[in-house]
Coordinates of C-alpha atoms in Angstrom, one line a residue:
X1 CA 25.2 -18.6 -63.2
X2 CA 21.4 -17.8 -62.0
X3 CA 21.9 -21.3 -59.7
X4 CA 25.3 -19.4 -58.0
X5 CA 23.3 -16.4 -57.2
X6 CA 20.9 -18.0 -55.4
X7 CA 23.4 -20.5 -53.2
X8 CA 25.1 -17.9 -52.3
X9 CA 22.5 -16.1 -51.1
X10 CA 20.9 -18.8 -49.2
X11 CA 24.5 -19.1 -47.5
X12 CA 23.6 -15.8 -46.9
X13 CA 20.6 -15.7 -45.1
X14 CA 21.2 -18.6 -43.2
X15 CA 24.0 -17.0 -41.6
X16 CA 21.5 -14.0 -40.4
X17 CA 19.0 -16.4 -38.1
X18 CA 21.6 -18.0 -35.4
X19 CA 20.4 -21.1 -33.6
X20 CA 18.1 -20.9 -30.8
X21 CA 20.4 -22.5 -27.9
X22 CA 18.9 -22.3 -24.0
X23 CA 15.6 -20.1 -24.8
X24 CA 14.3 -19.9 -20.9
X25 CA 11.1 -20.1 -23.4
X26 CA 12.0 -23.7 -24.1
X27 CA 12.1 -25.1 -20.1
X28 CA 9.3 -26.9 -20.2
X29 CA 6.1 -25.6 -17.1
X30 CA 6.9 -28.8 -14.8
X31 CA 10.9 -27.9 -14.1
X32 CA 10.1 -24.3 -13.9
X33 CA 7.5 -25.4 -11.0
X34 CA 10.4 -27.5 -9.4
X35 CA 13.0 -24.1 -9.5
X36 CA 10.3 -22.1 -8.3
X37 CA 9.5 -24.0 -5.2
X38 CA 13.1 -23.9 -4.5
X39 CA 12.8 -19.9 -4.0
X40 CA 14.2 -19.0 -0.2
X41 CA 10.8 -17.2 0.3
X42 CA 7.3 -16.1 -0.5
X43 CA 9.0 -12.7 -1.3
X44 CA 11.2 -14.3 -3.9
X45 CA 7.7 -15.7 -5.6
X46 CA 6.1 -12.4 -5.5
X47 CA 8.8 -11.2 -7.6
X48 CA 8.9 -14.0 -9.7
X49 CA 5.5 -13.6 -10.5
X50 CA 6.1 -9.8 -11.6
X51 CA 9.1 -10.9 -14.2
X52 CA 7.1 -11.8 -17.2
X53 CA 3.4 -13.3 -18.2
X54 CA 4.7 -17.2 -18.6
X55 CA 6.2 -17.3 -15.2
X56 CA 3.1 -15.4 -13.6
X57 CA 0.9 -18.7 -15.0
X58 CA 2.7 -21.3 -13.9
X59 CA 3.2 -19.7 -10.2
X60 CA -1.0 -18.8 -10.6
X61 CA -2.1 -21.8 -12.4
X62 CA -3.6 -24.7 -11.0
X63 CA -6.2 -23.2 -9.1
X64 CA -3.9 -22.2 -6.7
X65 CA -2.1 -25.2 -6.0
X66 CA 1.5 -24.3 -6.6
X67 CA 0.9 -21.3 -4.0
X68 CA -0.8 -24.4 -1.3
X69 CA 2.5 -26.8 -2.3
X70 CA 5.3 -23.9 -1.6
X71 CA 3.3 -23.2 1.5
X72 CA 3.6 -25.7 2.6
X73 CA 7.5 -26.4 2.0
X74 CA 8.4 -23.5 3.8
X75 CA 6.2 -23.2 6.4
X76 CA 4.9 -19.6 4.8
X77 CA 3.1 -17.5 7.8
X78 CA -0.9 -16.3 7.1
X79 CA 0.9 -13.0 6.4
X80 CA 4.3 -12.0 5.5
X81 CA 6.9 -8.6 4.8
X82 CA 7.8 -8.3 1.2
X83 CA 8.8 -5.0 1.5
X84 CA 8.5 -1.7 3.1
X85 CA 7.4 1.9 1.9
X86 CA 9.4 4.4 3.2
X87 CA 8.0 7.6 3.5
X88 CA 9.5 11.3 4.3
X89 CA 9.5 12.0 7.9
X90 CA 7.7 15.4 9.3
X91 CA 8.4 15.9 12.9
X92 CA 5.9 17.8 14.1
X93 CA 2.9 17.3 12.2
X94 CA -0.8 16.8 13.5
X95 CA -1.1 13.4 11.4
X96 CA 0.8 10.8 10.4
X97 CA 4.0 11.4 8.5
X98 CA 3.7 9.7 5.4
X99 CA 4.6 12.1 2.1
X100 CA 5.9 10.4 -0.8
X101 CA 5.8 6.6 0.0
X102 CA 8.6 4.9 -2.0
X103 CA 8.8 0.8 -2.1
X104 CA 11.5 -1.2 -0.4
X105 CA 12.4 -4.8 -0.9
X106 CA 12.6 -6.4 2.1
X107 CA 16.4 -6.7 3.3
X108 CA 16.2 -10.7 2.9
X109 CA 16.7 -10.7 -0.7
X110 CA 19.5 -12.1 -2.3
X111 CA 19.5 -10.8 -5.9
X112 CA 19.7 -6.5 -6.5
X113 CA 18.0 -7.4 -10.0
X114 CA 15.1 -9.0 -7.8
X115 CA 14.7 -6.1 -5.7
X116 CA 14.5 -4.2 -9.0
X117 CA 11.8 -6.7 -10.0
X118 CA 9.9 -5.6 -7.4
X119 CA 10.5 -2.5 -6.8
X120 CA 9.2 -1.4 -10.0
X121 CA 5.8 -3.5 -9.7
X122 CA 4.7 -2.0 -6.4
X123 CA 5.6 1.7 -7.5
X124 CA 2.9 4.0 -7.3
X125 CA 3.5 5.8 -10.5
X126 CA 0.1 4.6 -11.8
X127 CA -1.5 7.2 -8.8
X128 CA -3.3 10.5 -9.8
X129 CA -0.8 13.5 -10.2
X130 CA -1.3 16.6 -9.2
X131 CA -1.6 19.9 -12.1
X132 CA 2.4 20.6 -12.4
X133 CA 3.1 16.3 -12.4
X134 CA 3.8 16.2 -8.6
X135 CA 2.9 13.0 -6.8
X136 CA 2.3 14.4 -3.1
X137 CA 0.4 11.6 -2.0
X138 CA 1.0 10.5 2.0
X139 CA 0.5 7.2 2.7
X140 CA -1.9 7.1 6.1
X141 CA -2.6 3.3 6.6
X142 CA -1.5 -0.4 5.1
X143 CA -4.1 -2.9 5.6
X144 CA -4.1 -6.6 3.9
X145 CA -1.8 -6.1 0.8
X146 CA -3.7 -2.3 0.5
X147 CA -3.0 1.0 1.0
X148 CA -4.7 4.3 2.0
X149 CA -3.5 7.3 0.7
X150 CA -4.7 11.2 1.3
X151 CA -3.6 14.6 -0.6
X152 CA -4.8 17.5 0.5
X153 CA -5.0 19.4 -2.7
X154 CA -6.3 16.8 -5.1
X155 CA -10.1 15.7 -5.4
X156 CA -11.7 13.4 -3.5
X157 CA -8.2 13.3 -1.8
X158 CA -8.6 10.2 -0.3
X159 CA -8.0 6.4 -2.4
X160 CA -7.4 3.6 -1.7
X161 CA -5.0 1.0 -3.7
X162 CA -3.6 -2.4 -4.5
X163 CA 0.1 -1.5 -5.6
X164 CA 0.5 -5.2 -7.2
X165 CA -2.5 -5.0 -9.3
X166 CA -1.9 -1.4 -10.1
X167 CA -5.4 -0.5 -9.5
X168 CA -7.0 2.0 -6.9
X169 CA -10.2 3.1 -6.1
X170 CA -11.2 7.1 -5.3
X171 CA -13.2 7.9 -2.0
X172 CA -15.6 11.0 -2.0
X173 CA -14.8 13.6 -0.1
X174 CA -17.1 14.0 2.9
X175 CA -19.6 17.4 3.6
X176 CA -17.3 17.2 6.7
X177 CA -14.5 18.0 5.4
X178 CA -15.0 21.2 4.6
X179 CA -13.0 23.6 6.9
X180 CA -11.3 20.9 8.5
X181 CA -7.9 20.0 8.8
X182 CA -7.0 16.0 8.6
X183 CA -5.7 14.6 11.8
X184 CA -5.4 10.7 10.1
X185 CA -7.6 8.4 8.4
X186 CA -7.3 5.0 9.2
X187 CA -8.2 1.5 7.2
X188 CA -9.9 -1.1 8.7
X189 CA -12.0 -4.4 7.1
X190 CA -15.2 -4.2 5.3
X191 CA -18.4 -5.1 6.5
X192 CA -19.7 -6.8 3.3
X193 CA -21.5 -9.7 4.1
X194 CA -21.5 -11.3 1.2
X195 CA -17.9 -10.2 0.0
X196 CA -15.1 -12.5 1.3
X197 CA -13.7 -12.3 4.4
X198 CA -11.0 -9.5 5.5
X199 CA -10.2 -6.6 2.9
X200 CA -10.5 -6.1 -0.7
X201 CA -10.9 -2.7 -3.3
X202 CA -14.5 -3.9 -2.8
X203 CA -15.1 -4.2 0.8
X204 CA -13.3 -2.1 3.0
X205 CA -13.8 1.0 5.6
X206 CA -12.3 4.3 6.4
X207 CA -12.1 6.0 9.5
X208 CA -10.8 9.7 9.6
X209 CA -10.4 11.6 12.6
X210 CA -10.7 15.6 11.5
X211 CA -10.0 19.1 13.0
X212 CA -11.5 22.2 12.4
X213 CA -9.8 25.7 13.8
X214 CA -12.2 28.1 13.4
X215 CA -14.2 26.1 17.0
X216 CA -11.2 23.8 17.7
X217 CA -13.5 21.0 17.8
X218 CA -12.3 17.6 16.2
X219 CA -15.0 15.1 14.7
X220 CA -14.6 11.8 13.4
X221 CA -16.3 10.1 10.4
X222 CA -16.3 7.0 8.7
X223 CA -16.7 5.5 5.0
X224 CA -18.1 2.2 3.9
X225 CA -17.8 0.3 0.6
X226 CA -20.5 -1.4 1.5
X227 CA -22.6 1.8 1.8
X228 CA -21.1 4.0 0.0
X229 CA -21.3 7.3 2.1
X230 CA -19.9 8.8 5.2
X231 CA -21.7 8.5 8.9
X232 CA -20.7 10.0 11.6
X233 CA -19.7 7.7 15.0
X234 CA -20.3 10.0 17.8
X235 CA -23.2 10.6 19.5
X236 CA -22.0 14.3 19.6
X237 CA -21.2 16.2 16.3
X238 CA -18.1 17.3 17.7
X239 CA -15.8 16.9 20.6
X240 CA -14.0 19.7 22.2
X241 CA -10.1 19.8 22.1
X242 CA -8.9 23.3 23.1
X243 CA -10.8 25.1 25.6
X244 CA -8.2 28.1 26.7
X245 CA -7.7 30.8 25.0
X246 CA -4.6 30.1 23.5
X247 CA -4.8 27.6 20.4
X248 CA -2.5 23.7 21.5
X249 CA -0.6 23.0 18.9
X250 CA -1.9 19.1 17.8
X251 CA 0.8 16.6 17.5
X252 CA 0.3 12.5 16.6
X253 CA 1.4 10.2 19.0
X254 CA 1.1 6.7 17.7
X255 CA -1.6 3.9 16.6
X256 CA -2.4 0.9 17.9
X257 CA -4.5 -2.2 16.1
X258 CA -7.8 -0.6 17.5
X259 CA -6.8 3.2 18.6
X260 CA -5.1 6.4 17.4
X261 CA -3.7 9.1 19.8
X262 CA -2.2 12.6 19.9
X263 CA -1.1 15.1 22.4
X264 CA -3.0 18.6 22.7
X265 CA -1.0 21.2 24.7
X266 CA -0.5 20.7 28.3
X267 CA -0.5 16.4 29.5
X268 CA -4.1 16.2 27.3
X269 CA -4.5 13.7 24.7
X270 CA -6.8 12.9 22.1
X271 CA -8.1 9.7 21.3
X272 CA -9.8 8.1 17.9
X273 CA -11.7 4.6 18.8
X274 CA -11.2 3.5 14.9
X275 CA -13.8 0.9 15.3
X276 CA -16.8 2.8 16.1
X277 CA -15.3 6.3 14.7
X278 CA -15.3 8.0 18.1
X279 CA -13.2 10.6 19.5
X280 CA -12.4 11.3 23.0
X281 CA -11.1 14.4 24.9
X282 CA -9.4 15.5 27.8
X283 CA -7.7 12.3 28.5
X284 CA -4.8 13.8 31.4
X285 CA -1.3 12.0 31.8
X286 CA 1.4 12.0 34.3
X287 CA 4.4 14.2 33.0
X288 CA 6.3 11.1 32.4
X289 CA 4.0 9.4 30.1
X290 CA 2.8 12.9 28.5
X291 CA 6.7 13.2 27.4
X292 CA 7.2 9.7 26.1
X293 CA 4.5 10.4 23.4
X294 CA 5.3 14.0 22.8
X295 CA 9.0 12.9 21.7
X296 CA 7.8 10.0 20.1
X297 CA 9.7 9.8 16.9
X298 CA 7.2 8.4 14.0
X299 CA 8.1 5.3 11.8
X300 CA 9.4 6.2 8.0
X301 CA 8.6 2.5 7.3
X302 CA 5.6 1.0 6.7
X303 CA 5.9 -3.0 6.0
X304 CA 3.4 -3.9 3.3
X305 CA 2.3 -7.5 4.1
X306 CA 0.5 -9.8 2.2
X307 CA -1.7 -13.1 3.0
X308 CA -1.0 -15.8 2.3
X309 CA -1.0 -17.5 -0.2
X310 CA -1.1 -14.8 -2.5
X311 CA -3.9 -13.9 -4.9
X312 CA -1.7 -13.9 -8.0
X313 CA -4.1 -13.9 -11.4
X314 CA -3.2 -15.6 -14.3
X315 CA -2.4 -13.5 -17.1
X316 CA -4.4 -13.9 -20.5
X317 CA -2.1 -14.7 -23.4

């Protein structure tokens, strides 16, 4: 009677642990390699990557040589778009319109539950908050796979972040600051000799163009991983802007690779040289050329590029 017990209750059990049938855990490294290579594009293995910790090593394993072979298959660019942060547009406003930057797949991908993928690994939920939970963070520059970020209410108030590593760094707030408005700041490569070449949390630099109201002078300043502090880039401490009575409203204009601009009142522009942190005054257009920058509408998407190949790191298991 004891012996029916127990058979029966091995039937039992055996019916509560079904048979393991396709587990993606069973596909052995070597043919996931071979279905990863087939991905339409570097996008597609960015998100890959981001899906779980086993297919993360096999796309950063071999010292890199997966990234060099599907490189190479596809003809992959030095950089490339795998997205866009789109931010709420301000008309109107003396800096660049960049509240609340949200991620956005880029338009070639073929799977919504990719774009989900990816979405949710270059969120920037992992940024400070401010007292009452609210992000307010404006997005000012993308440089090399990072982004510069200022709030005005928060302290320091300026970071800067690597969205797929989910790791930022703060920048201190400068003694210049103080009483100033912030007309942009703007990121550029580091000057780390001994760092590697281009951009990284650990070599970078910071230019920020500032305005204060009280002399309506604007100033510009720059910040240096590799130093650590603020200088100032003009020979002058500050350059005047409005020299009427009447205060000119500010607007930005645009940015190019090495300059920033906006319009001051009446046909006069002012110009940020990013490089050495200079500003210039007084700059008078034709009426023409004054309006094409004064109803310039500003971008609400920022592409976020990487290089290639990727830096993806191995995860430890």
């Amino acid at each position: 009677m004891g012996d029916g017990r127990r058979r029966r209750r091995r039937r039992k059990n055996s019916r509560r642990v079904p048979a393991r049938e396709g587990d993606i855990d069973d596909v052995p490294g070597e043919v996931l390699e071979l279905v990863f290579l087939r991905l339409p594009s570097p996008a597609h293995l960015i998100r890959a990557a981001c899906t779980c910790k086993r297919w993360r090593n096999v796309i950063a394993g071999d010292g890199g040589g997966f990234l060099r072979r599907f490189g190479s298959l596809h003809g992959a660019s030095p950089d490339h778009v795998v997205g866009h942060y789109r931010v709420n547009e301000r008309h109107g406003h003396p800096r660049p319109p960049g509240l609340n930057p949200v991620f956005v797949p880029s338009s070639s991908s073929s799977s919504p539950w990719a774009d989900a993928v990816a979405a949710r690994n270059l969120a920037l939920d992992f940024l400070p908050r401010g007292q009452f939970g609210d992000c307010g963070w404006e997005l000012a520059d993308i440089r090399g796979g990072l982004l510069l970020l200022f709030h005005s209410e928060l302290a320091p108030g300026l970071l800067i972040c690597d969205p797929l590593r989910r790791r930022y760094r703060e920048i201190p707030r400068s003694a210049w600051f103080h009483g100033c408005h912030m007309l942009g700041a703007f990121l550029l490569d580091g000057e780390d000799e001994d760092a590697a070449a281009g951009i990284s949390l650990a070599n970078f630099r910071v230019t920020c163009a500032l305005f204060r109201f009280g002399d309506r002078n604007a100033r510009a300043c720059a910040f240096s991983s590799a130093g650590g502090g603020w200088t100032s880039g003009a020979a002058r401490s500050s350059t005047p802007v409005c020299r009427d009575r009447e205060f000119a409203p500010i607007y930005f204009a645009g940015s190019t690779k090495r300059a920033a601009y906006w319009t001051v009142g009446d046909n006069v522009v002012l110009a940020l040289h990013k490089d050495n942190a200079e500003l210039f005054s007084g700059v008078v257009l034709g009426d023409a050329q004054y309006a094409l920058l004064r109803d310039k509408r500003h971008a609400t998407e920022y592409a976020y590029q990487l290089p290639w190949p990727p830096t993806i790191e191995a995860c430890v298991t």
